[in-house]
Amino acid sequence: MRKLFEQLVRFGIVGAIAFIIDVGIMNLLIILVHFNNVLAGAISFLISLAFNYLASMKFVFKHRSDMARWMEITVFLISSVIGLGINELILWAGTAMLPADAIHSMHGKYVLYSNAAKIVATVVVAIWNFIIRKWLLDAPASGQPAKEGSLSHRLGAWSLTHRPFGWN
């Protein structure tokens, strides 16, 4: 339980930094460039995702020795695309009740609603990310064998014997 708590703390620190990157870029795009919040949110999410992957795999989750890197990246990207979809849906819902021209006619309220929606989206996506990455990407505890029948082990074992596009 202590290890899980420490991992959650590391996940929170990495997530907080990624959140600052994400919200900072989103707000710059909405406030300065007047981008729609969904477009700004997608761009900022993808930029913060690069940081999140590098930091998560270095400081939060341990690489599974029974999984090839290409599979690790694939699982991370697929779970992130789902997270992006959740993020975009919540951002859209956060301003859907405002008039279509709210980005110009009600700019302050539009920014406020976008940021409130972003906070909700961040919490929901963070929960999704932790659960899916813990389940599929995190190595077993030190000295513990991988659970032979688990999906993560089967995916990993398959990835070690198969290469995408015939890569060596």
mmCIF file of C-alpha atoms in Angstrom:
data_model
loop_
_atom_site.group_PDB
_atom_site.id
_atom_site.type_symbol
_atom_site.label_atom_id
_atom_site.label_comp_id
_atom_site.label_asym_id
_atom_site.label_seq_id
_atom_site.Cartn_x
_atom_site.Cartn_y
_atom_site.Cartn_z
ATOM 1 C CA MET A 1 0.000 0.000 0.000
ATOM 2 C CA ARG A 2 2.908 2.347 0.765
ATOM 3 C CA LYS A 3 4.366 1.782 -2.725
ATOM 4 C CA LEU A 4 1.007 2.562 -4.318
ATOM 5 C CA PHE A 5 0.737 5.762 -2.271
ATOM 6 C CA GLU A 6 4.273 6.828 -3.309
ATOM 7 C CA GLN A 7 3.420 6.053 -6.923
ATOM 8 C CA LEU A 8 0.224 8.124 -6.669
ATOM 9 C CA VAL A 9 2.250 11.040 -5.252
ATOM 10 C CA ARG A 10 4.748 10.830 -8.144
ATOM 11 C CA PHE A 11 1.843 10.547 -10.586
ATOM 12 C CA GLY A 12 0.305 13.649 -8.993
ATOM 13 C CA ILE A 13 3.523 15.664 -9.278
ATOM 14 C CA VAL A 14 4.019 14.708 -12.933
ATOM 15 C CA GLY A 15 0.321 15.384 -13.551
ATOM 16 C CA ALA A 16 0.492 18.798 -11.874
ATOM 17 C CA ILE A 17 3.399 19.857 -14.091
ATOM 18 C CA ALA A 18 1.609 18.502 -17.189
ATOM 19 C CA PHE A 19 -1.536 20.369 -16.059
ATOM 20 C CA ILE A 20 0.382 23.655 -15.808
ATOM 21 C CA ILE A 21 1.760 23.107 -19.321
ATOM 22 C CA ASP A 22 -1.678 22.110 -20.637
ATOM 23 C CA VAL A 23 -3.683 24.937 -19.044
ATOM 24 C CA GLY A 24 -0.987 27.513 -19.743
ATOM 25 C CA ILE A 25 -0.878 26.748 -23.442
ATOM 26 C CA MET A 26 -4.675 26.431 -23.678
ATOM 27 C CA ASN A 27 -5.145 29.839 -22.044
ATOM 28 C CA LEU A 28 -2.531 31.479 -24.257
ATOM 29 C CA LEU A 29 -4.336 30.150 -27.316
ATOM 30 C CA ILE A 30 -7.810 31.157 -26.084
ATOM 31 C CA ILE A 31 -6.907 34.547 -24.608
ATOM 32 C CA LEU A 32 -4.282 35.796 -27.046
ATOM 33 C CA VAL A 33 -5.176 34.049 -30.306
ATOM 34 C CA HIS A 34 -8.935 33.581 -29.677
ATOM 35 C CA PHE A 35 -8.836 29.891 -30.584
ATOM 36 C CA ASN A 36 -11.939 27.864 -29.859
ATOM 37 C CA ASN A 37 -11.494 26.069 -26.508
ATOM 38 C CA VAL A 38 -11.798 22.596 -28.048
ATOM 39 C CA LEU A 39 -9.038 23.298 -30.602
ATOM 40 C CA ALA A 40 -6.874 25.047 -27.997
ATOM 41 C CA GLY A 41 -7.490 22.157 -25.603
ATOM 42 C CA ALA A 42 -6.434 19.575 -28.171
ATOM 43 C CA ILE A 43 -3.212 21.408 -28.999
ATOM 44 C CA SER A 44 -2.305 21.982 -25.352
ATOM 45 C CA PHE A 45 -3.227 18.399 -24.408
ATOM 46 C CA LEU A 46 -0.963 16.950 -27.093
ATOM 47 C CA ILE A 47 1.979 19.160 -26.094
ATOM 48 C CA SER A 48 1.612 18.278 -22.409
ATOM 49 C CA LEU A 49 1.246 14.622 -23.406
ATOM 50 C CA ALA A 50 4.843 14.502 -24.663
ATOM 51 C CA PHE A 51 6.092 15.709 -21.278
ATOM 52 C CA ASN A 52 3.692 13.371 -19.481
ATOM 53 C CA TYR A 53 4.918 10.274 -21.332
ATOM 54 C CA LEU A 54 8.589 10.973 -20.685
ATOM 55 C CA ALA A 55 8.093 11.899 -17.032
ATOM 56 C CA SER A 56 5.571 9.124 -16.297
ATOM 57 C CA MET A 57 7.746 6.376 -17.695
ATOM 58 C CA LYS A 58 10.823 7.752 -15.903
ATOM 59 C CA PHE A 59 9.396 8.679 -12.497
ATOM 60 C CA VAL A 60 6.017 6.959 -12.052
ATOM 61 C CA PHE A 61 5.794 3.640 -13.849
ATOM 62 C CA LYS A 62 8.509 1.037 -14.274
ATOM 63 C CA HIS A 63 9.121 -0.386 -17.733
ATOM 64 C CA ARG A 64 7.901 -3.956 -17.979
ATOM 65 C CA SER A 65 10.735 -6.262 -18.963
ATOM 66 C CA ASP A 66 8.115 -8.513 -20.549
ATOM 67 C CA MET A 67 6.927 -5.762 -22.933
ATOM 68 C CA ALA A 68 8.631 -4.204 -25.957
ATOM 69 C CA ARG A 69 8.967 -0.412 -25.985
ATOM 70 C CA TRP A 70 6.890 -0.156 -29.152
ATOM 71 C CA MET A 71 3.963 -1.833 -27.354
ATOM 72 C CA GLU A 72 4.432 0.404 -24.302
ATOM 73 C CA ILE A 73 4.258 3.472 -26.541
ATOM 74 C CA THR A 74 1.267 2.035 -28.419
ATOM 75 C CA VAL A 75 -0.682 1.384 -25.203
ATOM 76 C CA PHE A 76 0.258 4.846 -23.923
ATOM 77 C CA LEU A 77 -0.859 6.497 -27.176
ATOM 78 C CA ILE A 78 -4.157 4.590 -27.408
ATOM 79 C CA SER A 79 -5.013 5.396 -23.789
ATOM 80 C CA SER A 80 -4.006 9.021 -24.448
ATOM 81 C CA VAL A 81 -6.237 9.270 -27.530
ATOM 82 C CA ILE A 82 -9.139 8.078 -25.379
ATOM 83 C CA GLY A 83 -8.087 10.641 -22.748
ATOM 84 C CA LEU A 84 -7.999 13.334 -25.434
ATOM 85 C CA GLY A 85 -11.535 12.377 -26.477
ATOM 86 C CA ILE A 86 -12.729 12.661 -22.874
ATOM 87 C CA ASN A 87 -10.912 16.012 -22.553
ATOM 88 C CA GLU A 88 -12.480 17.391 -25.734
ATOM 89 C CA LEU A 89 -15.986 16.244 -24.827
ATOM 90 C CA ILE A 90 -15.809 17.908 -21.406
ATOM 91 C CA LEU A 91 -14.314 21.126 -22.867
ATOM 92 C CA TRP A 92 -17.073 21.267 -25.468
ATOM 93 C CA ALA A 93 -19.763 20.611 -22.832
ATOM 94 C CA GLY A 94 -18.287 23.341 -20.627
ATOM 95 C CA THR A 95 -19.115 26.079 -23.133
ATOM 96 C CA ALA A 96 -21.883 24.463 -25.196
ATOM 97 C CA MET A 97 -24.577 26.514 -23.438
ATOM 98 C CA LEU A 98 -22.911 29.813 -24.385
ATOM 99 C CA PRO A 99 -23.761 31.621 -27.631
ATOM 100 C CA ALA A 100 -21.737 30.618 -30.686
ATOM 101 C CA ASP A 101 -19.883 33.966 -30.671
ATOM 102 C CA ALA A 102 -19.109 33.809 -26.917
ATOM 103 C CA ILE A 103 -15.364 33.670 -27.561
ATOM 104 C CA HIS A 104 -15.688 37.277 -28.769
ATOM 105 C CA SER A 105 -18.870 38.642 -27.182
ATOM 106 C CA MET A 106 -18.399 37.069 -23.730
ATOM 107 C CA HIS A 107 -14.654 36.460 -23.739
ATOM 108 C CA GLY A 108 -14.164 36.580 -19.964
ATOM 109 C CA LYS A 109 -17.016 34.153 -19.294
ATOM 110 C CA TYR A 110 -15.820 31.912 -22.161
ATOM 111 C CA VAL A 111 -12.318 31.730 -20.646
ATOM 112 C CA LEU A 112 -13.738 31.081 -17.171
ATOM 113 C CA TYR A 113 -16.054 28.279 -18.363
ATOM 114 C CA SER A 114 -13.244 26.782 -20.458
ATOM 115 C CA ASN A 115 -10.946 26.687 -17.426
ATOM 116 C CA ALA A 116 -13.625 25.187 -15.180
ATOM 117 C CA ALA A 117 -14.263 22.498 -17.801
ATOM 118 C CA LYS A 118 -10.506 21.914 -18.113
ATOM 119 C CA ILE A 119 -10.227 21.255 -14.370
ATOM 120 C CA VAL A 120 -13.049 18.702 -14.555
ATOM 121 C CA ALA A 121 -11.522 17.133 -17.664
ATOM 122 C CA THR A 122 -8.108 16.932 -16.008
ATOM 123 C CA VAL A 123 -9.476 15.076 -12.978
ATOM 124 C CA VAL A 124 -11.459 12.604 -15.100
ATOM 125 C CA VAL A 125 -8.590 12.005 -17.541
ATOM 126 C CA ALA A 126 -6.043 11.662 -14.707
ATOM 127 C CA ILE A 127 -8.140 8.906 -13.111
ATOM 128 C CA TRP A 128 -8.488 7.177 -16.488
ATOM 129 C CA ASN A 129 -4.757 7.474 -17.199
ATOM 130 C CA PHE A 130 -3.633 6.150 -13.831
ATOM 131 C CA ILE A 131 -5.943 3.135 -13.905
ATOM 132 C CA ILE A 132 -5.154 2.094 -17.487
ATOM 133 C CA ARG A 133 -1.404 2.698 -17.188
ATOM 134 C CA LYS A 134 -1.155 0.957 -13.815
ATOM 135 C CA TRP A 135 -3.054 -2.009 -15.249
ATOM 136 C CA LEU A 136 -1.241 -2.332 -18.579
ATOM 137 C CA LEU A 137 2.139 -0.588 -18.339
ATOM 138 C CA ASP A 138 3.460 -0.794 -14.795
ATOM 139 C CA ALA A 139 5.973 -3.558 -14.045
ATOM 140 C CA PRO A 140 5.217 -5.940 -11.177
ATOM 141 C CA ALA A 141 6.637 -4.984 -7.780
ATOM 142 C CA SER A 142 10.336 -5.638 -7.359
ATOM 143 C CA GLY A 143 10.968 -9.360 -6.932
ATOM 144 C CA GLN A 144 7.426 -10.263 -8.006
ATOM 145 C CA PRO A 145 6.841 -12.269 -11.175
ATOM 146 C CA ALA A 146 4.450 -11.036 -13.842
ATOM 147 C CA LYS A 147 1.008 -12.633 -13.636
ATOM 148 C CA GLU A 148 1.150 -15.124 -16.501
ATOM 149 C CA GLY A 149 -2.499 -14.858 -17.550
ATOM 150 C CA SER A 150 -2.827 -11.098 -17.201
ATOM 151 C CA LEU A 151 -3.614 -9.010 -20.258
ATOM 152 C CA SER A 152 -0.533 -6.857 -19.680
ATOM 153 C CA HIS A 153 1.764 -9.901 -19.616
ATOM 154 C CA ARG A 154 0.120 -11.464 -22.686
ATOM 155 C CA LEU A 155 0.386 -8.152 -24.583
ATOM 156 C CA GLY A 156 3.989 -7.786 -23.488
ATOM 157 C CA ALA A 157 5.000 -11.342 -24.382
ATOM 158 C CA TRP A 158 3.344 -11.002 -27.781
ATOM 159 C CA SER A 159 5.106 -7.667 -28.389
ATOM 160 C CA LEU A 160 8.522 -9.210 -27.717
ATOM 161 C CA THR A 161 8.052 -11.739 -30.524
ATOM 162 C CA HIS A 162 6.311 -9.440 -33.013
ATOM 163 C CA ARG A 163 7.567 -6.208 -34.485
ATOM 164 C CA PRO A 164 5.337 -3.636 -36.187
ATOM 165 C CA PHE A 165 5.847 -3.333 -39.922
ATOM 166 C CA GLY A 166 8.587 -5.973 -39.808
ATOM 167 C CA TRP A 167 10.935 -3.721 -37.788
ATOM 168 C CA ASN A 168 13.884 -5.446 -36.172
#
